[in-house]
Amino acid sequence: MMVEGKMNPLAKWALVLLGLLSLILNIVLIGIHSSRAPKCSRERIHPLRGRHDDRTLVFADLTREEYMKVQQYLLKQKDLAISTSQITKPSENFLFLIELSLPKKAEVLAYLDEKGTKPVREATAVVFHGAKGYIKEYVVGPLDNPTYHRDVTKERYQVDVPINARPVTIGEYVLVFRFFETEIFSKLEKLLRESFGVDKKKTLNAFEQMPRGVRSGDRKTWVSFFRDMSGMYIHPVGFEILLNHESLNMSQWRIEKLFYNGKYFDSVEELQRAYDNGSVKKIVYKESPDYGSLKPRSKPLQIGPQQFYSEGARYSVSNNHVLYLDWSFAFGLSSLTGMKVFDVRFKGERIAYELSVQEAMSVYGSVTPGMIITKFLDSSIGIGRFAHELVRGVDCPYQATYVDTYRYIDAPLPVRFRNSICIFEHNMGQPLRRHFADFFHNNFGGMANSALVFRTITAIGNYDYMWDFIFYQSGSVEVKVHATGYISSSYLLPGSKTHGHQVAENVLGNIHTHFINFKVDLDILGE
Ligand SMILES: *[C@@H]1O[C@H](CO)[C@@H](O)[C@H](O)[C@H]1NC(C)=O
Ligand SMILES: *[C@@H]1O[C@H](CO)[C@@H](O)[C@H](O)[C@H]1NC(C)=O
Ligand SMILES: [Cu+2]
């Protein structure tokens, strides 16, 4: 105040002008700067470190056209007398599976390392020769125009494979359900209505157990029945049957055992008599709450956190080849064994020839007959076969890259599975390394940990396995499986709590163990 009083008008104006100038300069500088600030962009700002390599197409699964060529070629072989109809009977010849037949590693390495020619592209075709009583595996090639097929069954398995070793096809399931309708549902109407509320509108769902017997050649399946509700796997009703479907002739199938409310019966008629004369304790139907529903139990508060590639993705996918920072690899998806990657390189150096899912086994314990011996070997049903669509924003981040796959298994034509593989880079939520030096030096060093995730799911029966191969900037690879979906359960009976825990009224979540097998073929400093 005192200074102002003494200031001359010229100095005052100069000060105001200076203030104005500084304001303008600030606005201009902020303007220039903010236009340079990163914006979310799908475009990549910095070039990738590596290059895509078409040679990795040797690992690629068959295209739709290639599946069709193999199918058409096999149909032309009149001596094989193959059917491709989905409802082919067990007694007929059915083209069950077509898959890539991988060339030998030595040939592939020679080709990749520019010392050899391109290996011939071939497929494996599996035919269930119901009319002849055996299963055959053929190699068919070359894929651009098939001209030969070769029986490789003996070479690959050392034995002849009998027809009863085949998995149940959709064609056989159609017959199984028809058999249940005539042999169980229409004969036990009263029991099923009074015990389980079965009527014209309401039915029971079947869930089968494995293995189908204990000796080679057996084909006897325990089938447990569940309420027809969302999450049926946790709505068991206490009714199970043993179906003998060894014969290729459905007229010779039979129900060998029935299990109702903890008691065994040798025939439908015996159960019916026991039910009517009161010698078996009846299960009395009552509605059960919809606890297995997939609907959210509450409204989300607001949208959750999201991640964005603010300077574009640091990875690239071209055909079946992925580049990511110092990494590169090729990928595929087997209908039987699941996802696989090949020629995994870090800084240009191959560190693994193959990394793949091989098997998912679950072994159960129970006092109920179905689950007493249950041991699921999922590759026998198909792990990659059930790699269904990944849901954007739920199964993988919104901005992930989604890849379609084509498969030919138990179907009349190749089938496209939209968005069944996803690839994304993600912050892993913890630094890869960090240190704060407290003693002697005061400094900090840390590295943000984002990694590339290669993912598929297997929604097989009650379970959903989420498979991840994760590529870290440190040069390490992680394989990871996350199990979700529903547990398997059985009807709660006296004594059954030694084999699990009660999870709902009359429902036991059964004790079990998961075993997961991966294959890794490391090539460190050479083969
Ligand atoms: C199937 O089995 C039934 C009953 O044993 C028999 O009558 C019928 O001839 C069989 N059919 C064939 C095709 O073998
Ligand atoms: C009821 O039926 C079962 C099955 O046929 C039989 O074993 C049992 O002896 C019968 N009991 C009575 C009390 O009739
Ligand atoms: Cu489990």
XYZ file of C-alpha atoms and ligand atoms in Angstrom:
556
model
C 0.000 0.000 0.000
C 2.753 2.342 0.973
C 4.819 1.345 -2.137
C 1.826 1.737 -4.433
C 1.289 5.198 -3.256
C 4.763 6.154 -4.375
C 4.727 4.284 -7.770
C 4.696 6.364 -10.879
C 1.937 5.643 -13.518
C 4.404 4.429 -16.163
C 5.788 1.656 -13.940
C 2.232 0.706 -13.049
C 1.294 0.236 -16.725
C 4.461 -1.723 -17.429
C 3.600 -4.106 -14.615
C 0.042 -4.661 -15.900
C 1.412 -5.268 -19.423
C 3.950 -7.781 -18.083
C 1.206 -9.595 -16.205
C -0.912 -9.773 -19.374
C 2.036 -11.003 -21.466
C 2.807 -13.735 -18.993
C -0.842 -14.812 -19.002
C -0.909 -15.050 -22.822
C 2.418 -16.896 -22.880
C 1.083 -19.373 -20.334
C -2.060 -20.035 -22.345
C -0.005 -20.554 -25.510
C 2.467 -22.879 -23.767
C -0.257 -24.935 -22.119
C -2.021 -25.124 -25.463
C 1.098 -26.382 -27.266
C 1.861 -28.843 -24.513
C -1.566 -30.316 -24.097
C -1.829 -31.062 -27.813
C 1.272 -33.223 -27.350
C -0.130 -35.089 -24.371
C -0.927 -38.755 -25.097
C -4.388 -39.490 -26.415
C -6.067 -42.892 -26.460
C -5.360 -44.232 -29.890
C -5.793 -47.528 -31.726
C -2.917 -46.442 -33.934
C 0.535 -47.538 -32.872
C 2.814 -44.534 -32.313
C 6.123 -46.397 -32.128
C 7.122 -49.119 -34.595
C 7.221 -52.755 -33.406
C 10.579 -54.330 -32.675
C 10.104 -57.519 -34.688
C 8.609 -58.603 -37.982
C 5.834 -61.042 -38.704
C 6.935 -64.267 -40.328
C 4.602 -66.202 -42.619
C 6.643 -69.345 -42.144
C 4.915 -69.856 -38.799
C 1.835 -70.802 -40.832
C 3.222 -74.364 -40.632
C 1.662 -74.369 -37.136
C -1.651 -72.888 -38.233
C -4.885 -74.788 -37.807
C -6.817 -75.720 -40.917
C -8.781 -73.011 -42.650
C -12.440 -73.576 -43.452
C -11.445 -74.337 -47.057
C -8.833 -76.879 -45.975
C -11.333 -78.713 -43.729
C -13.753 -78.838 -46.650
C -11.092 -80.207 -49.000
C -10.210 -83.011 -46.570
C -13.861 -83.842 -46.021
C -14.615 -83.875 -49.746
C -11.558 -86.001 -50.456
C -12.565 -88.595 -47.831
C -16.162 -88.662 -49.073
C -14.838 -89.517 -52.545
C -13.113 -92.646 -51.189
C -16.002 -95.032 -51.795
C -14.308 -97.930 -49.989
C -14.371 -95.945 -46.728
C -18.151 -95.424 -47.052
C -18.100 -92.463 -44.686
C -21.068 -90.436 -43.538
C -20.808 -86.833 -42.370
C -24.372 -86.609 -41.097
C -24.548 -85.490 -37.489
C -27.042 -88.235 -36.666
C -24.996 -91.060 -38.117
C -25.809 -94.237 -36.157
C -23.113 -96.003 -34.094
C -23.325 -98.906 -36.543
C -22.320 -96.686 -39.479
C -19.033 -95.025 -40.496
C -18.676 -91.486 -39.255
C -16.068 -88.838 -39.995
C -15.593 -87.610 -36.429
C -12.593 -85.292 -36.493
C -10.262 -83.371 -38.777
C -7.235 -81.631 -37.265
C -3.846 -80.346 -38.276
C -1.216 -83.067 -38.392
C 1.928 -81.320 -37.232
C 5.010 -81.899 -39.376
C 8.048 -83.344 -37.614
C 10.030 -80.905 -35.510
C 13.292 -81.448 -37.407
C 11.593 -80.604 -40.703
C 9.977 -77.502 -39.257
C 13.202 -76.254 -37.697
C 15.064 -76.732 -40.964
C 12.373 -74.725 -42.742
C 12.225 -71.968 -40.110
C 15.984 -71.643 -40.019
C 16.178 -71.428 -43.826
C 17.970 -74.718 -44.330
C 15.074 -76.838 -45.551
C 12.010 -76.782 -47.770
C 8.498 -76.116 -46.588
C 7.005 -79.236 -44.939
C 3.918 -80.689 -46.595
C 0.730 -79.540 -44.945
C -1.329 -82.534 -43.744
C -4.366 -83.267 -41.616
C -5.331 -86.052 -39.258
C -8.801 -87.482 -39.836
C -10.492 -89.775 -37.328
C -13.148 -92.139 -38.629
C -15.413 -94.290 -36.455
C -15.907 -97.349 -38.604
C -19.076 -98.594 -36.896
C -19.768 -100.956 -39.776
C -16.382 -102.605 -39.285
C -15.990 -102.321 -35.531
C -12.848 -100.213 -35.307
C -11.546 -96.642 -35.200
C -9.019 -95.424 -37.738
C -6.803 -92.408 -37.850
C -5.721 -91.255 -41.302
C -3.209 -88.702 -42.426
C -4.573 -86.791 -45.410
C -2.537 -84.522 -47.638
C -1.476 -82.262 -49.151
C -4.024 -79.775 -47.865
C -4.141 -77.484 -50.872
C -5.402 -80.411 -52.927
C -5.557 -83.773 -51.111
C -4.405 -86.730 -53.160
C -3.535 -89.345 -50.544
C -4.571 -90.794 -47.184
C -2.595 -93.150 -45.020
C -3.769 -95.279 -42.074
C -1.540 -94.248 -39.145
C -3.472 -95.944 -36.326
C -0.932 -98.701 -35.661
C 2.003 -96.324 -36.074
C 0.603 -93.885 -33.523
C -1.048 -96.222 -31.003
C 0.663 -99.591 -31.573
C -2.727 -101.345 -31.335
C -5.925 -101.622 -33.301
C -8.441 -99.314 -31.683
C -11.821 -100.996 -31.102
C -14.977 -99.053 -31.878
C -16.054 -99.060 -28.199
C -13.134 -96.776 -27.360
C -14.832 -93.898 -29.159
C -16.380 -90.962 -27.325
C -20.149 -90.573 -27.494
C -21.141 -88.610 -30.583
C -24.157 -86.370 -30.981
C -25.616 -89.149 -33.142
C -25.364 -91.562 -30.198
C -26.699 -89.002 -27.684
C -29.825 -88.641 -29.799
C -30.362 -92.401 -29.382
C -29.490 -92.300 -25.657
C -32.146 -89.656 -24.988
C -34.688 -91.557 -27.061
C -33.841 -94.674 -25.026
C -34.343 -92.804 -21.723
C -37.707 -91.553 -22.958
C -39.060 -95.010 -23.748
C -37.283 -97.036 -21.051
C -37.406 -94.675 -18.066
C -39.549 -91.590 -18.437
C -42.603 -93.325 -19.884
C -42.319 -96.294 -17.488
C -41.764 -94.393 -14.233
C -44.225 -91.567 -14.767
C -45.783 -91.683 -11.290
C -42.473 -91.856 -9.422
C -40.926 -89.105 -11.494
C -43.927 -86.840 -10.997
C -44.226 -87.391 -7.242
C -40.492 -87.302 -6.517
C -39.161 -84.769 -9.012
C -42.156 -82.829 -10.358
C -41.677 -84.247 -13.855
C -44.641 -83.642 -16.152
C -45.396 -82.665 -19.760
C -43.639 -79.323 -19.326
C -40.966 -80.219 -16.816
C -38.215 -82.718 -17.411
C -34.946 -83.809 -15.815
C -31.507 -83.205 -17.277
C -28.927 -85.951 -17.562
C -25.255 -85.584 -16.693
C -22.974 -88.504 -17.370
C -20.027 -89.737 -15.398
C -16.775 -91.282 -16.506
C -15.096 -93.626 -17.178
C -17.668 -95.771 -18.953
C -16.617 -98.948 -17.178
C -13.438 -100.383 -15.711
C -12.289 -102.819 -18.397
C -11.282 -102.233 -21.985
C -14.355 -102.756 -24.147
C -16.816 -101.676 -21.433
C -19.327 -99.046 -22.417
C -21.501 -98.613 -19.343
C -22.264 -95.095 -18.263
C -23.652 -93.886 -14.970
C -26.045 -91.047 -15.653
C -27.194 -88.769 -12.833
C -30.350 -86.703 -13.139
C -30.648 -83.031 -12.257
C -33.426 -80.485 -12.189
C -33.904 -78.558 -15.402
C -32.787 -75.262 -13.894
C -29.990 -72.797 -14.470
C -26.884 -74.325 -12.898
C -28.386 -77.826 -13.044
C -25.076 -79.222 -11.749
C -25.983 -78.127 -8.233
C -29.570 -79.391 -8.405
C -29.181 -83.190 -8.143
C -32.394 -85.104 -7.483
C -31.115 -88.407 -6.060
C -31.806 -90.578 -9.098
C -29.075 -92.264 -11.148
C -28.977 -95.071 -13.680
C -26.351 -97.297 -15.259
C -26.795 -97.521 -19.009
C -25.117 -100.342 -20.903
C -24.632 -99.077 -24.462
C -21.889 -101.460 -25.573
C -23.836 -102.702 -28.562
C -23.825 -100.752 -31.822
C -27.438 -101.880 -32.064
C -29.580 -99.709 -29.831
C -32.179 -102.482 -29.446
C -29.660 -104.318 -27.286
C -28.991 -101.480 -24.869
C -30.191 -101.950 -21.307
C -30.486 -100.299 -17.923
C -28.292 -102.403 -15.630
C -28.831 -100.574 -12.351
C -30.907 -97.802 -10.880
C -30.192 -95.762 -7.781
C -33.003 -93.962 -6.015
C -32.746 -92.177 -2.667
C -29.711 -94.188 -1.611
C -30.896 -97.647 -2.728
C -29.908 -99.804 -5.683
C -32.325 -101.634 -8.001
C -31.649 -104.070 -10.835
C -34.448 -102.990 -13.120
C -37.009 -100.263 -13.719
C -39.718 -102.750 -12.721
C -38.044 -103.564 -9.400
C -37.799 -99.876 -8.514
C -41.414 -99.377 -9.498
C -42.593 -102.258 -7.287
C -40.528 -101.094 -4.334
C -41.857 -97.565 -4.767
C -45.455 -98.781 -4.912
C -45.249 -101.195 -1.977
C -43.507 -98.678 0.239
C -40.234 -100.583 0.756
C -38.184 -97.591 -0.392
C -38.236 -94.215 1.294
C -39.874 -91.797 -1.120
C -38.385 -88.476 -2.178
C -41.231 -85.974 -2.079
C -40.966 -83.197 -4.657
C -40.708 -79.637 -3.555
C -39.521 -76.640 -5.505
C -35.985 -75.570 -4.901
C -34.794 -71.973 -4.826
C -33.012 -70.686 -7.933
C -29.611 -70.511 -6.237
C -27.775 -71.681 -9.366
C -28.883 -68.709 -11.442
C -26.289 -66.855 -13.505
C -28.077 -63.528 -13.043
C -26.193 -60.894 -11.027
C -27.407 -60.736 -7.432
C -27.083 -56.964 -7.251
C -26.774 -53.993 -9.563
C -23.212 -52.799 -10.188
C -22.551 -49.415 -8.611
C -20.905 -47.996 -11.731
C -18.532 -49.123 -14.453
C -15.311 -50.669 -13.100
C -11.760 -49.534 -13.917
C -10.603 -49.941 -17.521
C -7.212 -50.100 -19.220
C -6.392 -48.420 -22.516
C -3.495 -48.516 -24.961
C -2.842 -44.797 -24.882
C -0.214 -44.998 -27.642
C -1.669 -47.991 -29.496
C -1.022 -51.674 -28.831
C 2.575 -52.804 -28.304
C 1.738 -56.166 -29.827
C 0.544 -57.270 -33.217
C -1.307 -60.354 -34.450
C -1.001 -61.450 -38.051
C -2.579 -64.801 -39.019
C -1.350 -67.113 -36.247
C 1.752 -65.073 -35.411
C 2.145 -62.699 -32.474
C 4.754 -60.015 -31.897
C 5.076 -58.322 -28.539
C 8.043 -56.175 -27.501
C 10.937 -58.693 -27.501
C 8.633 -61.697 -27.950
C 7.297 -63.582 -30.926
C 5.387 -66.847 -31.212
C 2.935 -68.796 -33.358
C -0.305 -70.253 -32.041
C -2.981 -72.847 -32.694
C -5.905 -74.539 -30.992
C -6.384 -78.304 -31.024
C -9.980 -79.525 -30.708
C -8.751 -82.292 -28.431
C -5.907 -80.908 -26.342
C -6.516 -77.171 -26.401
C -4.346 -74.167 -26.992
C -0.712 -74.295 -28.002
C 2.083 -71.956 -29.004
C 5.175 -72.730 -31.056
C 8.521 -71.212 -31.943
C 8.505 -68.960 -28.881
C 11.305 -66.429 -29.261
C 12.680 -63.765 -26.966
C 14.967 -61.146 -28.514
C 14.981 -63.225 -31.682
C 16.212 -66.347 -29.939
C 14.019 -69.450 -29.827
C 13.542 -70.529 -26.207
C 10.679 -72.973 -26.637
C 9.601 -74.994 -29.627
C 6.220 -75.829 -28.111
C 4.148 -74.921 -25.101
C 0.711 -76.500 -24.971
C -2.177 -77.665 -22.846
C -2.419 -81.463 -22.895
C -4.915 -82.709 -20.347
C -7.308 -81.626 -17.624
C -8.319 -84.437 -15.302
C -10.666 -84.309 -12.316
C -11.084 -87.210 -9.913
C -14.068 -87.442 -7.568
C -15.155 -89.278 -4.461
C -18.720 -90.030 -3.383
C -21.076 -92.600 -1.857
C -23.391 -92.222 -4.857
C -22.606 -94.609 -7.729
C -22.047 -92.039 -10.451
C -19.311 -90.195 -8.678
C -17.702 -93.098 -6.845
C -15.454 -93.822 -9.802
C -15.676 -90.538 -11.655
C -12.522 -89.513 -13.396
C -12.947 -87.006 -16.191
C -10.161 -86.887 -18.749
C -11.221 -83.812 -20.622
C -9.075 -84.355 -23.716
C -11.206 -87.445 -24.386
C -14.172 -85.131 -24.806
C -12.176 -82.256 -26.304
C -10.546 -79.305 -24.553
C -10.201 -76.936 -27.508
C -13.532 -78.174 -28.795
C -15.266 -76.132 -26.104
C -13.272 -72.935 -26.604
C -16.355 -70.778 -26.907
C -16.668 -67.058 -27.508
C -14.890 -64.759 -25.079
C -17.030 -61.925 -23.851
C -15.551 -58.487 -24.354
C -15.035 -56.720 -21.057
C -15.769 -59.844 -18.969
C -13.490 -62.648 -20.176
C -10.856 -60.302 -21.609
C -10.432 -56.526 -21.578
C -12.529 -54.489 -24.006
C -9.494 -53.546 -26.055
C -8.109 -57.075 -26.425
C -7.624 -58.575 -29.874
C -10.114 -61.366 -30.534
C -9.423 -64.190 -32.980
C -11.904 -66.587 -34.603
C -11.089 -70.281 -34.859
C -12.458 -73.079 -37.051
C -12.943 -76.633 -35.899
C -14.177 -79.873 -37.346
C -15.307 -82.278 -34.639
C -18.547 -84.272 -34.403
C -20.147 -81.963 -36.944
C -21.226 -82.196 -40.589
C -19.155 -79.136 -41.569
C -16.351 -77.018 -40.136
C -17.664 -74.621 -37.516
C -16.461 -71.101 -36.871
C -16.038 -70.086 -33.229
C -16.121 -66.334 -33.117
C -13.709 -64.502 -30.788
C -12.517 -67.738 -29.218
C -8.934 -66.583 -28.578
C -8.039 -63.266 -27.033
C -4.686 -61.530 -26.868
C -3.990 -58.437 -24.831
C -1.375 -56.590 -22.867
C -2.304 -55.823 -19.327
C -0.832 -54.243 -16.258
C -0.388 -57.095 -13.793
C -1.067 -54.925 -10.765
C 2.402 -55.147 -9.212
C 5.759 -53.864 -10.408
C 8.019 -56.423 -12.079
C 10.792 -55.226 -9.762
C 11.349 -52.254 -7.482
C 13.738 -51.013 -4.851
C 13.882 -48.017 -2.644
C 17.412 -47.510 -1.349
C 17.093 -46.266 2.192
C 20.649 -46.831 3.422
C 23.654 -44.867 2.119
C 21.968 -43.918 -1.193
C 18.603 -42.338 -1.486
C 17.091 -43.539 -4.717
C 14.340 -45.604 -6.257
C 14.105 -47.857 -9.271
C 11.018 -49.765 -10.380
C 9.605 -51.294 -13.501
C 5.928 -51.331 -14.391
C 4.822 -54.887 -15.012
C 2.652 -55.243 -18.033
C 2.609 -58.576 -19.802
C 1.023 -60.145 -22.844
C -1.768 -62.616 -22.173
C -2.801 -65.306 -24.663
C -6.133 -66.783 -23.524
C -8.860 -69.282 -24.337
C -11.603 -70.825 -22.229
C -12.927 -74.356 -22.119
C -16.553 -74.494 -21.056
C -16.819 -78.250 -20.586
C -19.848 -79.522 -18.686
C -19.982 -77.847 -15.311
C -16.501 -76.341 -15.438
C -15.069 -73.367 -17.259
C -11.310 -73.491 -17.445
C -9.618 -70.230 -18.317
C -6.228 -70.909 -19.893
C -3.518 -68.242 -19.944
C -0.020 -68.170 -21.377
C 1.575 -64.972 -20.082
C 4.674 -63.395 -21.613
C 6.617 -61.108 -19.288
C 9.116 -58.397 -20.162
C 11.688 -60.227 -18.034
C 11.736 -63.088 -20.550
C 9.692 -65.479 -18.447
C 6.514 -67.258 -19.518
C 3.798 -68.276 -17.133
C 1.141 -70.925 -17.765
C -1.933 -70.499 -15.693
C -5.322 -72.127 -15.412
C -8.241 -70.689 -13.548
C -11.252 -72.901 -12.864
C -14.688 -71.390 -12.626
C -18.248 -72.388 -13.613
C -20.111 -74.789 -11.315
C -18.944 -77.493 -8.960
C -20.120 -81.048 -9.523
C -22.518 -82.244 -6.880
C -24.555 -85.217 -5.760
C -27.706 -85.791 -3.773
C -27.044 -85.579 -0.035
C -27.535 -88.969 1.634
C -26.772 -90.295 5.120
C -23.027 -90.850 5.279
C -22.166 -88.793 2.237
C -20.572 -85.944 4.162
C -17.381 -88.003 4.356
C -17.054 -87.192 0.654
C -17.662 -83.482 0.576
C -19.519 -80.561 2.070
C -23.150 -79.658 2.034
C -23.710 -76.666 -0.258
C -27.526 -76.495 -0.333
C -30.489 -78.474 0.997
C -29.872 -82.119 -0.073
C -26.828 -81.105 -2.131
C -23.293 -82.328 -1.539
C -20.353 -80.625 -3.230
C -18.124 -83.638 -3.845
C -14.513 -83.936 -2.848
C -12.239 -83.954 -5.889
C -8.825 -83.106 -7.236
C -7.806 -81.406 -10.474
C -4.743 -82.417 -12.437
C -3.598 -80.235 -15.317
C -0.913 -81.286 -17.783
C 1.081 -78.996 -20.017
C 3.745 -79.858 -22.513
C 6.807 -77.691 -22.802
C 9.567 -78.369 -25.285
C 12.358 -75.966 -24.369
C 15.045 -75.102 -26.870
C 17.640 -73.271 -24.831
C 20.940 -72.549 -26.568
C 20.057 -75.028 -29.296
C 17.618 -77.923 -29.419
C -30.710 -105.313 -33.421
O -31.086 -106.080 -32.349
C -32.417 -106.583 -32.429
C -32.747 -107.276 -31.110
O -31.726 -108.115 -30.667
C -32.509 -107.511 -33.625
O -33.814 -107.986 -33.751
C -32.117 -106.752 -34.870
O -32.089 -107.598 -35.983
C -30.748 -106.107 -34.701
N -30.496 -105.244 -35.824
C -29.372 -105.329 -36.510
C -29.243 -104.349 -37.632
O -28.485 -106.128 -36.260
C -41.641 -104.624 -2.429
O -41.055 -104.778 -3.702
C -39.682 -105.170 -3.702
C -39.196 -105.141 -5.122
O -39.915 -106.001 -5.928
C -39.529 -106.499 -3.019
O -38.160 -106.860 -2.986
C -40.079 -106.422 -1.622
O -40.028 -107.673 -1.012
C -41.507 -105.902 -1.614
N -41.904 -105.649 -0.247
C -43.131 -105.882 0.191
C -43.366 -105.523 1.603
O -43.969 -106.358 -0.524
Cu -13.085 -78.356 -8.915
